[in-house]
Short mmCIF file of C-alpha atoms and ligand atoms in Angstrom, two decimals:
data_model
loop_
_atom_site.label_atom_id
_atom_site.label_comp_id
_atom_site.label_asym_id
_atom_site.label_seq_id
_atom_site.Cartn_x
_atom_site.Cartn_y
_atom_site.Cartn_z
CA MET A 1 53.17 -5.47 -105.16
CA THR A 2 56.56 -5.47 -106.87
CA GLY A 3 59.34 -7.67 -105.55
CA LEU A 4 60.47 -11.21 -106.10
CA PHE A 5 57.96 -13.85 -105.16
CA PHE A 6 59.43 -17.27 -104.58
CA VAL A 7 57.86 -20.26 -106.34
CA GLU A 8 57.80 -22.95 -103.67
CA LYS A 9 56.21 -25.84 -105.49
CA THR A 10 54.63 -26.66 -108.84
CA GLU A 11 52.71 -29.71 -109.92
CA GLN A 12 50.71 -30.80 -112.94
CA LEU A 13 47.19 -31.81 -111.88
CA ALA A 14 45.62 -32.73 -115.22
CA ASP A 15 46.11 -32.15 -118.92
CA LYS A 16 47.22 -28.50 -119.24
CA VAL A 17 46.28 -27.80 -115.58
CA TYR A 18 48.96 -26.86 -113.03
CA GLN A 19 49.07 -25.83 -109.41
CA MET A 20 51.67 -23.49 -108.02
CA TRP A 21 52.47 -22.41 -104.47
CA VAL A 22 54.03 -18.95 -104.25
CA ARG A 23 55.29 -17.17 -101.13
CA ALA A 24 53.26 -13.95 -100.91
CA PRO A 25 52.51 -13.10 -97.24
CA HIS A 26 50.87 -9.76 -98.13
CA VAL A 27 48.22 -11.81 -99.96
CA SER A 28 47.99 -14.98 -97.88
CA HIS A 29 47.42 -13.13 -94.59
CA HIS A 30 44.43 -11.18 -95.94
CA ALA A 31 42.89 -13.38 -98.65
CA GLN A 32 39.26 -14.43 -98.41
CA ALA A 33 37.21 -16.86 -100.45
CA GLY A 34 36.39 -15.56 -103.93
CA GLN A 35 39.34 -13.18 -104.26
CA PHE A 36 42.10 -13.24 -106.83
CA VAL A 37 45.65 -12.10 -107.52
CA ILE A 38 47.25 -10.55 -110.59
CA PHE A 39 50.60 -12.07 -111.55
CA ARG A 40 53.23 -10.50 -113.77
CA ILE A 41 55.98 -13.04 -114.34
CA ASP A 42 58.71 -10.58 -115.38
CA GLU A 43 59.20 -6.91 -116.30
CA LYS A 44 57.96 -7.44 -119.85
CA GLY A 45 55.18 -9.82 -118.87
CA GLU A 46 51.43 -9.42 -119.22
CA ARG A 47 49.35 -9.18 -116.09
CA ILE A 48 47.01 -12.14 -115.60
CA PRO A 49 44.32 -12.64 -112.96
CA LEU A 50 44.18 -15.97 -111.10
CA THR A 51 41.90 -17.03 -108.27
CA ILE A 52 43.45 -17.58 -104.84
CA SER A 53 42.69 -21.26 -104.54
CA ALA A 54 44.18 -21.82 -101.07
CA THR A 55 46.46 -20.19 -98.51
CA ASP A 56 48.90 -21.76 -96.08
CA GLY A 57 50.95 -19.55 -93.77
CA ASP A 58 52.87 -17.12 -95.97
CA SER A 59 51.96 -18.88 -99.20
CA ILE A 60 49.15 -18.89 -101.72
CA ARG A 61 48.15 -21.52 -104.24
CA VAL A 62 46.96 -20.81 -107.77
CA ILE A 63 45.66 -23.41 -110.19
CA PHE A 64 45.68 -22.54 -113.85
CA MET A 65 45.14 -23.96 -117.31
CA THR A 66 47.61 -23.20 -120.09
CA VAL A 67 45.50 -21.40 -122.68
CA GLY A 68 47.89 -18.78 -124.07
CA LYS A 69 51.30 -17.18 -123.78
CA THR A 70 51.41 -16.15 -120.13
CA THR A 71 49.83 -19.27 -118.65
CA THR A 72 52.21 -21.39 -120.80
CA HIS A 73 55.16 -19.35 -119.52
CA LEU A 74 53.89 -19.72 -115.92
CA ALA A 75 53.70 -23.50 -116.31
CA SER A 76 57.38 -23.56 -117.31
CA LEU A 77 58.46 -22.12 -113.91
CA ARG A 78 59.96 -24.48 -111.35
CA THR A 79 60.59 -24.53 -107.60
CA GLY A 80 63.16 -21.83 -106.85
CA ASP A 81 62.04 -19.52 -109.67
CA TYR A 82 60.54 -16.11 -108.94
CA ILE A 83 57.52 -14.10 -110.06
CA ARG A 84 58.07 -10.36 -110.44
CA ASP A 85 54.71 -8.96 -109.25
CA VAL A 86 51.92 -10.48 -107.21
CA ALA A 87 49.09 -7.97 -106.64
CA GLY A 88 46.29 -8.85 -104.28
CA PRO A 89 44.13 -9.93 -102.69
CA LEU A 90 41.83 -8.29 -105.27
CA GLY A 91 38.07 -8.28 -105.78
CA ARG A 92 35.22 -8.61 -103.34
CA PRO A 93 35.14 -11.75 -101.22
CA SER A 94 32.36 -14.30 -101.71
CA GLU A 95 29.14 -13.39 -99.92
CA ILE A 96 29.45 -16.03 -97.20
CA ARG A 97 26.66 -16.27 -94.66
CA LYS A 98 24.36 -18.88 -93.22
CA TYR A 99 22.03 -19.78 -96.10
CA GLY A 100 21.16 -23.38 -95.18
CA THR A 101 22.14 -25.83 -97.90
CA CYS A 102 24.73 -24.56 -100.41
CA VAL A 103 25.66 -26.36 -103.61
CA LEU A 104 29.05 -25.54 -105.16
CA VAL A 105 29.38 -26.47 -108.82
CA GLY A 106 32.78 -26.44 -110.54
CA GLY A 107 33.47 -26.86 -114.24
CA GLY A 108 37.01 -27.80 -115.33
CA VAL A 109 39.67 -25.50 -113.89
CA GLY A 110 36.90 -23.41 -112.28
CA THR A 111 36.86 -26.08 -109.56
CA ALA A 112 40.06 -24.44 -108.28
CA SER A 113 37.93 -21.72 -106.66
CA LEU A 114 35.65 -24.07 -104.76
CA PRO A 115 37.49 -25.59 -101.73
CA ILE A 116 38.18 -22.19 -100.15
CA ILE A 117 34.49 -21.24 -100.61
CA ALA A 118 33.37 -24.65 -99.31
CA ARG A 119 35.43 -24.28 -96.14
CA ALA A 120 34.15 -20.74 -95.52
CA ALA A 121 30.52 -21.77 -96.16
CA LYS A 122 30.85 -24.72 -93.77
CA LYS A 123 32.40 -22.50 -91.12
CA ALA A 124 29.37 -20.19 -91.45
CA GLY A 125 27.12 -23.12 -90.54
CA ASN A 126 25.90 -24.28 -93.97
CA ARG A 127 25.48 -27.80 -95.25
CA VAL A 128 27.74 -27.89 -98.32
CA ILE A 129 27.31 -30.13 -101.36
CA GLY A 130 30.03 -30.10 -104.02
CA ILE A 131 29.63 -31.05 -107.67
CA ILE A 132 32.84 -31.31 -109.71
CA GLY A 133 32.30 -31.55 -113.45
CA ALA A 134 34.80 -32.26 -116.19
CA ARG A 135 34.78 -33.47 -119.78
CA ASN A 136 36.38 -36.77 -118.72
CA ALA A 137 38.00 -38.49 -115.71
CA ASP A 138 41.53 -37.34 -116.64
CA LEU A 139 40.52 -33.70 -116.31
CA LEU A 140 39.06 -33.89 -112.80
CA ILE A 141 40.92 -31.86 -110.16
CA LEU A 142 40.79 -31.40 -106.37
CA GLU A 143 38.50 -34.37 -105.77
CA ASP A 144 40.05 -35.37 -102.40
CA GLU A 145 40.23 -31.78 -101.19
CA MET A 146 36.59 -31.13 -102.07
CA LYS A 147 35.50 -34.37 -100.38
CA LYS A 148 37.15 -33.16 -97.17
CA ALA A 149 35.78 -29.61 -97.46
CA CYS A 150 32.15 -30.54 -98.25
CA ASP A 151 29.51 -32.61 -96.47
CA GLU A 152 29.14 -34.55 -99.70
CA CYS A 153 30.84 -34.25 -103.05
CA HIS A 154 29.80 -35.67 -106.42
CA ILE A 155 31.67 -36.15 -109.67
CA THR A 156 30.21 -35.73 -113.14
CA THR A 157 31.87 -36.34 -116.48
CA ASP A 158 30.49 -35.50 -119.91
CA ASP A 159 31.63 -38.87 -121.29
CA GLY A 160 30.69 -40.97 -118.24
CA SER A 161 34.30 -42.06 -117.56
CA ARG A 162 33.82 -41.22 -113.84
CA GLY A 163 30.83 -40.54 -111.63
CA PHE A 164 27.53 -39.32 -113.02
CA HIS A 165 27.38 -39.47 -116.83
CA GLY A 166 26.32 -36.00 -117.97
CA PHE A 167 26.76 -32.32 -117.25
CA ALA A 168 27.11 -30.81 -113.78
CA ALA A 169 23.89 -28.89 -114.56
CA ASP A 170 21.98 -32.19 -114.85
CA PHE A 171 23.31 -33.32 -111.49
CA LEU A 172 22.42 -29.99 -109.92
CA LYS A 173 18.81 -30.50 -111.11
CA ARG A 174 18.83 -33.94 -109.50
CA VAL A 175 20.03 -32.50 -106.15
CA MET A 176 17.38 -29.75 -106.35
CA ALA A 177 14.69 -32.40 -106.93
CA GLN A 178 15.81 -34.30 -103.83
CA GLU A 179 16.26 -31.53 -101.30
CA LYS A 180 15.79 -27.84 -100.62
CA VAL A 181 18.75 -25.84 -101.92
CA ASP A 182 19.21 -22.32 -100.57
CA CYS A 183 22.26 -21.02 -102.38
CA VAL A 184 24.45 -22.09 -105.31
CA TRP A 185 27.90 -21.13 -106.58
CA ILE A 186 28.75 -22.02 -110.18
CA ILE A 187 32.33 -21.48 -111.34
CA GLY A 188 33.67 -22.60 -114.70
CA PRO A 189 33.74 -21.57 -118.37
CA ALA A 190 31.30 -18.76 -119.23
CA ILE A 191 29.05 -21.03 -121.30
CA MET A 192 28.85 -23.58 -118.46
CA MET A 193 27.96 -20.84 -115.93
CA LYS A 194 25.32 -19.46 -118.32
CA VAL A 195 23.62 -22.82 -118.89
CA THR A 196 23.91 -24.10 -115.31
CA SER A 197 22.56 -20.93 -113.73
CA GLU A 198 19.34 -21.34 -115.76
CA CYS A 199 18.59 -24.42 -113.58
CA THR A 200 18.21 -22.28 -110.46
CA ARG A 201 16.40 -19.31 -112.03
CA PRO A 202 12.84 -20.74 -112.00
CA ALA A 203 13.10 -21.57 -108.29
CA GLY A 204 14.64 -18.16 -107.52
CA ILE A 205 17.61 -19.75 -105.75
CA ARG A 206 20.38 -17.31 -104.88
CA THR A 207 23.14 -18.15 -107.38
CA PHE A 208 26.63 -16.72 -107.66
CA VAL A 209 29.01 -16.99 -110.60
CA SER A 210 32.62 -15.80 -110.78
CA LEU A 211 33.22 -13.88 -114.02
CA ASN A 212 36.48 -14.07 -115.94
CA PRO A 213 36.67 -11.10 -118.35
CA VAL A 214 40.05 -9.90 -119.60
CA MET A 215 41.70 -7.76 -116.89
CA VAL A 216 44.64 -5.37 -117.00
CA ASP A 217 45.12 -3.25 -113.87
CA GLY A 218 42.67 -4.97 -111.52
CA THR A 219 41.88 -1.69 -109.77
CA GLY A 220 38.85 -0.34 -111.65
CA MET A 221 40.88 2.17 -113.68
CA CYS A 222 41.29 0.69 -117.17
CA GLY A 223 37.76 -0.54 -117.89
CA SER A 224 38.90 -3.69 -119.69
CA CYS A 225 36.96 -6.00 -117.34
CA ARG A 226 33.57 -4.36 -117.82
CA VAL A 227 30.58 -6.66 -117.66
CA LEU A 228 26.84 -6.03 -117.91
CA ILE A 229 24.91 -6.82 -114.73
CA ASN A 230 21.18 -6.21 -114.87
CA GLY A 231 21.84 -3.83 -117.79
CA VAL A 232 24.35 -1.77 -115.80
CA THR A 233 28.10 -1.70 -116.52
CA LYS A 234 30.21 -3.05 -113.67
CA PHE A 235 33.93 -3.71 -113.37
CA ALA A 236 34.56 -7.34 -112.45
CA CYS A 237 37.86 -6.52 -110.72
CA VAL A 238 36.34 -4.22 -108.09
CA ASP A 239 32.59 -4.90 -108.20
CA GLY A 240 33.11 -8.69 -108.59
CA PRO A 241 34.37 -11.11 -109.70
CA GLU A 242 31.30 -12.81 -108.16
CA PHE A 243 27.88 -11.60 -109.27
CA ASP A 244 24.26 -12.70 -109.07
CA ALA A 245 24.15 -15.23 -111.93
CA HIS A 246 20.60 -14.33 -112.91
CA GLN A 247 21.59 -10.72 -113.63
CA VAL A 248 24.66 -11.42 -115.78
CA ASP A 249 24.66 -10.76 -119.53
CA PHE A 250 26.71 -13.84 -120.48
CA ASN A 251 26.44 -13.21 -124.22
CA SER A 252 28.31 -9.90 -124.02
CA LEU A 253 30.90 -11.51 -121.70
CA MET A 254 31.55 -14.33 -124.17
CA GLN A 255 31.72 -11.87 -127.07
CA ARG A 256 34.32 -9.75 -125.23
CA LEU A 257 36.39 -12.86 -124.34
CA ARG A 258 36.67 -13.63 -128.07
CA MET A 259 37.66 -10.07 -128.99
CA TYR A 260 41.45 -10.44 -128.81
CA GLN A 261 41.75 -14.04 -130.03
CA PRO A 262 43.88 -13.29 -133.16
CA GLU A 263 46.38 -11.24 -131.08
CA GLU A 264 46.43 -13.91 -128.30
CA LYS A 265 47.12 -16.65 -130.85
CA GLU A 266 49.94 -14.62 -132.40
CA SER A 267 51.45 -13.92 -128.98
CA LEU A 268 51.44 -17.64 -128.04
CA GLU A 269 52.97 -18.63 -131.38
CA HIS A 270 55.70 -16.01 -130.94
CA TYR A 271 56.41 -17.25 -127.39
CA GLN A 272 56.57 -20.89 -128.53
CA ALA A 273 58.89 -20.03 -131.41
CA HIS A 274 61.28 -18.19 -129.09
CA SER A 275 61.12 -20.37 -125.97
CA CYS A 276 63.42 -23.34 -125.54
CA THR A 277 61.37 -24.69 -122.60
CA CYS A 278 58.25 -25.14 -124.61
CA LYS A 279 57.19 -27.59 -127.30
CA GLY A 280 53.77 -27.53 -128.96
CA GLY A 281 52.14 -25.32 -126.31
CA ASP A 282 52.96 -27.59 -123.38
CA PRO A 283 56.11 -26.63 -121.49
CA HIS A 284 56.28 -30.13 -120.03
CA ALA A 285 55.99 -31.96 -123.35
C1 FAD B 1 39.10 -12.88 -111.67
C2 FAD B 1 39.68 -13.95 -112.58
C3 FAD B 1 40.17 -15.11 -112.03
C4 FAD B 1 40.72 -16.09 -112.85
N1 FAD B 1 41.18 -17.23 -112.27
C5 FAD B 1 41.71 -18.20 -113.03
C6 FAD B 1 42.22 -19.39 -112.42
O1 FAD B 1 42.19 -19.56 -111.20
N2 FAD B 1 42.74 -20.34 -113.24
C7 FAD B 1 42.80 -20.16 -114.61
O2 FAD B 1 43.28 -21.07 -115.31
N3 FAD B 1 42.35 -19.04 -115.20
C8 FAD B 1 41.81 -18.06 -114.44
N4 FAD B 1 41.36 -16.91 -115.05
C9 FAD B 1 41.56 -16.75 -116.50
C10 FAD B 1 43.04 -16.38 -116.77
O3 FAD B 1 43.29 -15.10 -116.25
C11 FAD B 1 43.32 -16.40 -118.28
O4 FAD B 1 43.24 -17.74 -118.72
C12 FAD B 1 44.69 -15.84 -118.59
O5 FAD B 1 44.71 -14.45 -118.40
C13 FAD B 1 45.08 -16.16 -120.03
O6 FAD B 1 46.35 -15.58 -120.29
P1 FAD B 1 47.25 -16.14 -121.47
O7 FAD B 1 48.25 -15.09 -121.84
O8 FAD B 1 47.81 -17.48 -121.13
O9 FAD B 1 46.24 -16.37 -122.65
P2 FAD B 1 45.70 -15.30 -123.68
O10 FAD B 1 46.65 -15.21 -124.82
O11 FAD B 1 45.35 -14.02 -122.98
O12 FAD B 1 44.36 -16.02 -124.15
C14 FAD B 1 44.38 -17.32 -124.77
C15 FAD B 1 42.98 -17.87 -124.87
O13 FAD B 1 42.34 -17.90 -123.59
C16 FAD B 1 41.13 -17.16 -123.61
N5 FAD B 1 41.12 -16.28 -122.43
C17 FAD B 1 41.87 -15.18 -122.22
N6 FAD B 1 41.58 -14.60 -121.07
C18 FAD B 1 40.59 -15.36 -120.54
C19 FAD B 1 39.84 -15.29 -119.36
N7 FAD B 1 39.99 -14.28 -118.51
N8 FAD B 1 38.93 -16.26 -119.14
C20 FAD B 1 38.74 -17.26 -120.00
N9 FAD B 1 39.41 -17.38 -121.16
C21 FAD B 1 40.31 -16.45 -121.41
C22 FAD B 1 41.16 -16.31 -124.84
O14 FAD B 1 39.87 -16.15 -125.38
C23 FAD B 1 42.06 -17.05 -125.77
O15 FAD B 1 41.34 -17.95 -126.55
C24 FAD B 1 40.79 -15.91 -114.26
C25 FAD B 1 40.29 -14.73 -114.82
C26 FAD B 1 39.74 -13.77 -113.99
C27 FAD B 1 39.22 -12.50 -114.59
S1 FES B 2 40.88 -4.69 -114.83
FE1 FES B 2 40.94 -2.60 -115.27
S2 FES B 2 39.02 -1.89 -114.58
FE2 FES B 2 39.03 -3.97 -114.02
#
């Protein structure tokens, strides 16, 4: 939808991770867990997909990591600024139903997707266990919110600076050894989703992942978000972004994510060279 979408609030949550509340009633009134929006900051801007992390009245929250030009530009916006286009809600909602015990595993900024799923899963009558993983304590996000949304919530860090020392996948195995798990969501970097979803495969536990291929139109027309699911081509924007983890070809996803890296690097360098708000990739530096 084209218009001017008011930025109500921005906040830095962790290194390179920001949250932003934007007034977008056409999205907030219809959004369901698992769906996303496509932002275009201005007329010349690229379109980028971001998960709807929360809604409140007429507003939506997105949480993003600055990885390239557009996310760096987005992080430079302040309360009172506007976003040109906010399209959504897009994608199929999470398959929420009464499974029994659900474990929600978040890696890094992927944790942004979890509280809205946790609340929906609880409302459907599930027992919900959260696992938030990060490289170190400084990179953890949404801990308090997840503790409120879940029946129990655990922290893991790769370096042991908070919570369980190790990967979220190791903690998931520990939970599975202690109790019956009926359904798992894993949302994070592609490599983390690939490795972690192998933990649930042997036991045949229903496992969802949210895929993050490059997207352009978000309507199933351009084909840029194609992913291989059980050997069949699907479009993540309309058929996903959530898929059965055990059917996803993660290797082709990771290969496609690397495809435009030289152009993305050039675009960020050009933006940094021409932007007065930005120093060394971090607009807040
Ligand atoms: C459905 C969906 C939901 C998403 N939700 C979120 C979210 O809630 N928060 C968030 O931070 N990001 C999210 N992403 C990823 C986000 O869209 C990209 O990080 C963003 O488009 C990068 O734009 P850029 O111009 O800043 O960087 P670019 O210049 O496009 O890329 C810079 C670097 O980031 C990598 N990259 C580019 N696109 C992606 C991608 N889609 N996934 C992973 N790495 C990528 C590239 O390989 C490159 O190394 C989501 C992606 C999808 C498909
Ligand atoms: S983004 Fe174009 S088909 Fe999915």
